[in-house]
DNA sequence: TATTACCCTATCGTTTTTGTAGATTTATAT
DNA sequence: ATATAAATCTACAAAAACGATAGGGTAATA
């Protein structure tokens, strides 16, 4: 299941990308337009800023704005920041690898074998989509 | 994240498929061989039986056994029973469809657009793998 | 009578999602 | 300059949902 954090984050990014301007947009406006709990969105935008996707400006006339062109924002990067690992099990994760506690031999593990394929296919989708591709 | 339920279920199925015999195998043996909590496995095997993957026999010499050939057990079916929807959001699910509470128009939703592709790519993997393919 | 699957329930721990309360920064009007 | 209003930032906390596991009793079968 996709977490609401990721869902809301994606929606917020898409909304910002869809605007003509790159001037700061207030949290309240984004939250209202996308039907998102404002306080929750606040923390999501914060992590997007900390990870280099958004810039922010405090005080009156402040808000959040895209820091890169939508064409340059890959879904692999967005998903990893918001949702975490793309792989469904740590033992096939590229960026968050961990050995399974059970499972004596990864190469003979059926779960590993299947989830490796799933990871690769998901990865291909995320690599082929930038933020610009999600705007209709 | 893949639930342990699914992980354990897949391992149990693979173990049964890897055996020469189709005679009943006790829960304890499966649990021990795959390093799984026996009590947890118990409930997993039960749902696999209720969904037509396994047969069972009570009493001495009882246990669980495969009811179909490994070649005829598709991962799409196994995943849907153990993990639930293959889609990451209900609004792109084939078997568990649900409209999003927010989101006025699915066709214009960026999350929908992306997750539709992810679903299709995962589906292709699951369709191309039977239980027989997971045995090494 | 022993063995094994079946079934129900309770519990513990973690993660997700949301809410509360304030502190800090900035633009603007007076 | 000063006050005011408008924002983001920070830190908790709590509630809700979910995942994983354990315990104990029942029913079927050799």
Short mmCIF file of C-alpha atoms (C1' of nucleotides) in Angstrom, two decimals:
data_model
loop_
_atom_site.label_atom_id
_atom_site.label_comp_id
_atom_site.label_asym_id
_atom_site.label_seq_id
_atom_site.Cartn_x
_atom_site.Cartn_y
_atom_site.Cartn_z
CA UNK A 1 0.00 0.00 0.00
CA UNK A 2 1.16 3.47 -0.85
CA UNK A 3 1.28 5.63 2.28
CA UNK A 4 -0.76 8.79 2.36
CA UNK A 5 2.45 10.63 2.93
CA UNK A 6 3.69 9.61 -0.50
CA UNK A 7 0.32 10.16 -2.10
CA UNK A 8 -0.02 13.67 -0.69
CA UNK A 9 3.58 14.48 -1.48
CA UNK A 10 3.15 13.48 -5.10
CA UNK A 11 -0.03 15.50 -5.39
CA UNK A 12 1.60 18.56 -3.90
CA UNK A 13 4.58 18.31 -6.22
CA UNK A 14 2.31 17.90 -9.23
CA UNK A 15 0.25 20.88 -8.22
CA UNK A 16 3.31 23.09 -7.87
CA UNK A 17 4.63 21.85 -11.20
CA UNK A 18 1.35 22.57 -12.92
CA UNK A 19 1.45 26.25 -12.02
CA UNK A 20 2.90 28.85 -14.38
CA UNK A 21 4.75 30.62 -11.64
CA UNK A 22 7.61 29.47 -9.43
CA UNK A 23 6.70 31.97 -6.75
CA UNK A 24 6.10 30.66 -3.22
CA UNK A 25 2.73 28.94 -2.75
CA UNK A 26 1.25 28.71 0.72
CA UNK A 27 0.65 25.37 2.39
CA UNK A 28 -2.98 26.26 2.90
CA UNK A 29 -3.54 26.75 -0.80
CA UNK A 30 -1.98 23.41 -1.69
CA UNK A 31 -3.85 21.61 1.07
CA UNK A 32 -7.16 23.09 0.03
CA UNK A 33 -6.69 22.42 -3.65
CA UNK A 34 -5.71 18.79 -3.09
CA UNK A 35 -8.01 17.99 -0.15
CA UNK A 36 -5.17 17.26 2.20
CA UNK A 37 -4.89 17.68 5.98
CA UNK A 38 -2.89 20.87 6.20
CA UNK A 39 -0.83 19.94 9.23
CA UNK A 40 0.14 16.60 7.73
CA UNK A 41 1.06 18.25 4.46
CA UNK A 42 3.22 20.68 6.36
CA UNK A 43 5.56 17.92 7.51
CA UNK A 44 5.61 16.32 4.10
CA UNK A 45 6.64 19.54 2.39
CA UNK A 46 9.32 19.93 5.00
CA UNK A 47 10.94 16.61 4.12
CA UNK A 48 10.66 17.45 0.43
CA UNK A 49 12.52 20.67 1.12
CA UNK A 50 15.17 18.96 3.23
CA UNK A 51 15.77 16.55 0.39
CA UNK A 52 16.30 19.17 -2.25
CA UNK A 53 13.01 19.10 -4.12
CA UNK A 54 11.47 22.28 -2.76
CA UNK A 55 12.55 25.68 -1.58
CA UNK A 56 10.69 27.66 1.04
CA UNK A 57 10.27 31.22 2.15
CA UNK A 58 9.08 32.26 5.59
CA UNK A 59 6.85 35.11 6.61
CA UNK A 60 4.24 37.01 4.70
CA UNK A 61 4.16 36.10 1.05
CA UNK A 62 6.10 32.96 1.88
CA UNK A 63 5.43 29.39 0.93
CA UNK A 64 6.94 26.51 -1.00
CA UNK A 65 8.16 26.39 -4.59
CA UNK A 66 9.84 23.95 -6.94
CA UNK A 67 13.59 24.22 -6.95
CA UNK A 68 14.17 22.22 -10.13
CA UNK A 69 12.38 21.84 -13.43
CA UNK A 70 9.68 19.13 -13.41
CA UNK A 71 11.53 17.40 -16.25
CA UNK A 72 14.51 16.94 -13.95
CA UNK A 73 12.65 15.35 -11.05
CA UNK A 74 12.76 11.58 -11.34
CA UNK A 75 10.17 9.42 -9.65
CA UNK A 76 12.86 7.09 -8.35
CA UNK A 77 14.18 9.94 -6.21
CA UNK A 78 10.76 11.11 -5.07
CA UNK A 79 9.62 7.62 -4.15
CA UNK A 80 12.75 6.84 -2.20
CA UNK A 81 12.41 10.00 -0.15
CA UNK A 82 8.69 9.73 0.53
CA UNK A 83 7.99 5.99 0.55
CA UNK A 84 11.41 4.60 1.32
CA UNK A 85 12.79 1.49 -0.41
CA UNK A 86 11.33 0.61 -3.79
CA UNK A 87 11.97 -3.07 -3.17
CA UNK A 88 9.34 -5.01 -1.23
CA UNK A 89 11.95 -6.88 0.80
CA UNK A 90 15.23 -5.48 2.14
CA UNK A 91 17.25 -8.35 0.68
CA UNK A 92 16.64 -7.09 -2.86
CA UNK A 93 16.93 -3.39 -2.12
CA UNK A 94 19.62 -1.41 -3.91
CA UNK A 95 19.68 1.58 -1.56
CA UNK A 96 18.46 -0.01 1.67
CA UNK A 97 19.91 -3.52 1.51
CA UNK A 98 19.65 -5.79 4.53
CA UNK A 99 20.12 -9.50 4.91
CA UNK A 100 17.11 -11.52 5.99
CA UNK A 101 17.37 -12.95 9.50
CA UNK A 102 15.88 -16.24 8.39
CA UNK A 103 16.95 -17.38 4.91
CA UNK A 104 20.39 -19.05 4.94
CA UNK A 105 21.01 -18.54 1.22
CA UNK A 106 19.58 -15.62 -0.74
CA UNK A 107 20.33 -17.18 -4.08
CA UNK A 108 18.11 -20.14 -3.30
CA UNK A 109 15.28 -18.11 -1.82
CA UNK A 110 12.05 -18.09 -3.79
CA UNK A 111 10.91 -14.81 -2.31
CA UNK A 112 14.18 -13.19 -3.29
CA UNK A 113 13.90 -14.51 -6.81
CA UNK A 114 10.39 -13.16 -7.29
CA UNK A 115 10.86 -9.83 -5.58
CA UNK A 116 13.99 -9.11 -7.57
CA UNK A 117 11.88 -9.11 -10.71
CA UNK A 118 9.22 -6.96 -9.11
CA UNK A 119 11.80 -4.44 -8.00
CA UNK A 120 13.31 -4.21 -11.46
CA UNK A 121 9.97 -3.69 -13.13
CA UNK A 122 8.96 -0.98 -10.67
CA UNK A 123 12.31 0.67 -11.03
CA UNK A 124 11.88 0.85 -14.79
CA UNK A 125 8.57 2.64 -14.37
CA UNK A 126 9.97 5.16 -11.90
CA UNK A 127 13.01 5.79 -14.09
CA UNK A 128 10.80 6.52 -17.07
CA UNK A 129 8.67 9.07 -15.28
CA UNK A 130 9.56 12.59 -14.27
CA UNK A 131 7.29 15.01 -12.50
CA UNK A 132 6.56 16.57 -15.87
CA UNK A 133 5.12 13.29 -17.13
CA UNK A 134 2.50 13.23 -14.39
CA UNK A 135 0.85 16.49 -15.35
CA UNK A 136 -2.22 16.02 -17.50
CA UNK B 1 6.79 -3.75 2.22
CA UNK B 2 5.94 -7.36 1.75
CA UNK B 3 4.21 -8.72 4.85
CA UNK B 4 5.77 -11.67 6.62
CA UNK B 5 2.53 -13.47 6.05
CA UNK B 6 3.15 -13.38 2.32
CA UNK B 7 6.83 -14.11 2.70
CA UNK B 8 6.21 -17.13 4.90
CA UNK B 9 3.35 -18.31 2.72
CA UNK B 10 5.52 -18.22 -0.38
CA UNK B 11 8.32 -20.07 1.38
CA UNK B 12 5.94 -22.72 2.62
CA UNK B 13 4.47 -23.22 -0.84
CA UNK B 14 7.91 -23.43 -2.39
CA UNK B 15 9.02 -25.96 0.19
CA UNK B 16 6.02 -28.18 -0.46
CA UNK B 17 6.53 -27.87 -4.19
CA UNK B 18 10.19 -28.80 -3.91
CA UNK B 19 9.41 -32.15 -2.29
CA UNK B 20 9.12 -35.31 -4.35
CA UNK B 21 6.03 -36.45 -2.53
CA UNK B 22 2.58 -34.95 -2.30
CA UNK B 23 1.91 -36.68 1.00
CA UNK B 24 0.83 -34.50 3.97
CA UNK B 25 3.63 -32.53 5.60
CA UNK B 26 3.23 -31.36 9.19
CA UNK B 27 3.22 -27.67 10.05
CA UNK B 28 6.09 -28.21 12.45
CA UNK B 29 8.32 -29.59 9.71
CA UNK B 30 7.65 -26.67 7.39
CA UNK B 31 8.11 -24.14 10.17
CA UNK B 32 11.38 -25.66 11.24
CA UNK B 33 12.78 -25.96 7.74
CA UNK B 34 11.95 -22.36 6.86
CA UNK B 35 12.65 -20.72 10.24
CA UNK B 36 9.08 -19.59 10.69
CA UNK B 37 7.00 -19.08 13.82
CA UNK B 38 4.89 -22.22 13.86
CA UNK B 39 1.77 -20.60 15.25
CA UNK B 40 1.86 -17.85 12.66
CA UNK B 41 2.43 -20.33 9.86
CA UNK B 42 -0.57 -22.27 11.07
CA UNK B 43 -2.94 -19.45 10.19
CA UNK B 44 -1.21 -18.81 6.88
CA UNK B 45 -1.54 -22.40 5.75
CA UNK B 46 -5.17 -22.28 6.76
CA UNK B 47 -5.94 -19.40 4.43
CA UNK B 48 -3.98 -21.10 1.67
CA UNK B 49 -6.18 -24.15 2.12
CA UNK B 50 -9.38 -22.12 2.21
CA UNK B 51 -8.36 -20.53 -1.05
CA UNK B 52 -7.75 -23.75 -2.87
CA UNK B 53 -3.98 -23.95 -2.89
CA UNK B 54 -3.51 -26.61 -0.25
CA UNK B 55 -5.27 -29.68 1.04
CA UNK B 56 -5.03 -30.87 4.63
CA UNK B 57 -5.41 -34.02 6.62
CA UNK B 58 -5.94 -34.20 10.37
CA UNK B 59 -4.63 -36.68 12.89
CA UNK B 60 -1.58 -38.92 12.83
CA UNK B 61 0.22 -38.71 9.52
CA UNK B 62 -1.70 -35.57 8.77
CA UNK B 63 -0.47 -32.25 7.46
CA UNK B 64 -0.68 -30.00 4.41
CA UNK B 65 -0.05 -30.85 0.79
CA UNK B 66 -0.21 -29.15 -2.59
CA UNK B 67 -3.50 -29.63 -4.33
CA UNK B 68 -2.34 -28.50 -7.79
CA UNK B 69 0.81 -28.84 -9.80
CA UNK B 70 3.36 -26.05 -9.15
CA UNK B 71 3.21 -25.17 -12.86
CA UNK B 72 -0.47 -24.33 -12.45
CA UNK B 73 -0.11 -21.99 -9.50
CA UNK B 74 0.20 -18.41 -10.70
CA UNK B 75 1.82 -15.77 -8.55
CA UNK B 76 -1.01 -13.36 -9.30
CA UNK B 77 -3.38 -15.67 -7.43
CA UNK B 78 -1.00 -16.34 -4.55
CA UNK B 79 -0.19 -12.67 -4.06
CA UNK B 80 -3.83 -11.62 -4.08
CA UNK B 81 -4.71 -14.16 -1.42
CA UNK B 82 -1.74 -13.54 0.86
CA UNK B 83 -0.87 -9.88 0.31
CA UNK B 84 -4.16 -8.55 -0.98
CA UNK B 85 -4.36 -6.05 -3.85
CA UNK B 86 -1.42 -5.93 -6.23
CA UNK B 87 -2.04 -2.24 -6.87
CA UNK B 88 -0.55 0.25 -4.44
CA UNK B 89 -3.69 2.37 -4.41
CA UNK B 90 -7.29 1.11 -4.48
CA UNK B 91 -8.21 3.41 -7.37
CA UNK B 92 -6.06 1.41 -9.79
CA UNK B 93 -6.88 -2.02 -8.41
CA UNK B 94 -8.52 -4.53 -10.72
CA UNK B 95 -9.86 -6.87 -8.05
CA UNK B 96 -10.22 -4.50 -5.10
CA UNK B 97 -11.22 -1.23 -6.77
CA UNK B 98 -12.28 1.69 -4.61
CA UNK B 99 -12.67 5.35 -5.43
CA UNK B 100 -10.43 7.77 -3.56
CA UNK B 101 -12.24 9.97 -1.06
CA UNK B 102 -10.23 12.97 -2.11
CA UNK B 103 -9.45 13.18 -5.85
CA UNK B 104 -12.39 14.56 -7.85
CA UNK B 105 -11.20 13.15 -11.17
CA UNK B 106 -9.16 9.95 -11.44
CA UNK B 107 -8.13 10.63 -15.00
CA UNK B 108 -6.38 13.82 -14.01
CA UNK B 109 -4.73 12.39 -10.90
CA UNK B 110 -0.95 12.12 -11.04
CA UNK B 111 -0.85 9.36 -8.45
CA UNK B 112 -3.35 7.36 -10.45
CA UNK B 113 -1.33 7.81 -13.62
CA UNK B 114 1.89 6.61 -12.02
CA UNK B 115 0.46 3.77 -9.99
CA UNK B 116 -1.37 2.40 -13.00
CA UNK B 117 1.98 1.80 -14.65
CA UNK B 118 3.43 0.26 -11.52
CA UNK B 119 0.48 -2.09 -11.22
CA UNK B 120 0.79 -3.21 -14.82
CA UNK B 121 4.48 -3.89 -14.50
CA UNK B 122 4.03 -5.88 -11.30
CA UNK B 123 1.16 -7.77 -12.84
CA UNK B 124 3.31 -8.81 -15.74
CA UNK B 125 5.90 -10.25 -13.39
CA UNK B 126 3.34 -12.19 -11.38
CA UNK B 127 1.68 -13.50 -14.53
CA UNK B 128 4.98 -14.78 -15.82
CA UNK B 129 5.83 -16.70 -12.67
CA UNK B 130 4.32 -19.91 -11.40
CA UNK B 131 5.32 -21.70 -8.22
CA UNK B 132 7.44 -24.00 -10.37
CA UNK B 133 9.53 -21.04 -11.54
CA UNK B 134 10.53 -20.17 -7.98
CA UNK B 135 12.21 -23.48 -7.22
CA UNK B 136 15.96 -23.37 -7.70
"C1'" DT C 1 -5.35 -42.67 23.00
"C1'" DA C 2 -2.02 -40.00 20.72
"C1'" DT C 3 -1.47 -36.93 17.11
"C1'" DT C 4 -2.52 -33.36 14.31
"C1'" DA C 5 -5.16 -29.71 12.06
"C1'" DC C 6 -8.68 -26.18 13.32
"C1'" DC C 7 -10.43 -22.08 15.58
"C1'" DC C 8 -10.86 -18.12 18.67
"C1'" DT C 9 -8.92 -14.57 21.31
"C1'" DA C 10 -5.62 -11.66 23.48
"C1'" DT C 11 -1.48 -9.07 23.40
"C1'" DC C 12 2.51 -6.60 22.18
"C1'" DG C 13 4.93 -3.55 19.31
"C1'" DT C 14 5.41 -0.66 15.47
"C1'" DT C 15 4.00 2.53 11.95
"C1'" DT C 16 0.84 5.88 10.09
"C1'" DT C 17 -1.83 9.61 10.40
"C1'" DT C 18 -3.45 13.41 12.60
"C1'" DG C 19 -3.67 17.07 16.12
"C1'" DT C 20 -1.96 20.82 19.68
"C1'" DA C 21 0.88 24.49 21.06
"C1'" DG C 22 4.01 27.42 20.46
"C1'" DA C 23 8.47 29.75 18.39
"C1'" DT C 24 10.55 32.06 14.64
"C1'" DT C 25 10.85 34.67 10.50
"C1'" DT C 26 9.31 38.13 7.17
"C1'" DA C 27 6.53 41.66 4.70
"C1'" DT C 28 3.80 45.49 5.17
"C1'" DA C 29 1.11 49.22 7.06
"C1'" DT C 30 1.04 52.79 10.51
"C1'" DA D 1 10.82 52.38 14.15
"C1'" DT D 2 7.05 49.74 15.63
"C1'" DA D 3 3.16 46.83 15.47
"C1'" DT D 4 0.67 43.55 13.23
"C1'" DA D 5 -0.37 39.82 10.50
"C1'" DA D 6 1.08 35.99 7.81
"C1'" DA D 7 3.89 32.26 7.17
"C1'" DT D 8 7.07 28.49 8.04
"C1'" DC D 9 9.37 25.71 11.57
"C1'" DT D 10 9.70 22.62 15.70
"C1'" DA D 11 8.46 19.29 18.97
"C1'" DC D 12 5.32 16.40 21.02
"C1'" DA D 13 1.56 13.50 21.66
"C1'" DA D 14 -2.20 10.73 20.84
"C1'" DA D 15 -5.01 7.98 18.37
"C1'" DA D 16 -5.84 4.70 15.11
"C1'" DA D 17 -4.53 0.95 12.32
"C1'" DC D 18 -1.81 -2.92 11.37
"C1'" DG D 19 1.54 -6.80 11.90
"C1'" DA D 20 3.29 -10.52 14.22
"C1'" DT D 21 3.07 -13.77 17.72
"C1'" DA D 22 1.44 -16.68 21.53
"C1'" DG D 23 -2.07 -19.56 24.25
"C1'" DG D 24 -5.54 -22.67 24.91
"C1'" DG D 25 -9.22 -25.36 23.71
"C1'" DT D 26 -11.94 -28.30 20.01
"C1'" DA D 27 -12.48 -31.71 16.41
"C1'" DA D 28 -11.00 -35.26 13.48
"C1'" DT D 29 -8.31 -39.34 12.41
"C1'" DA D 30 -5.01 -43.20 12.58
#
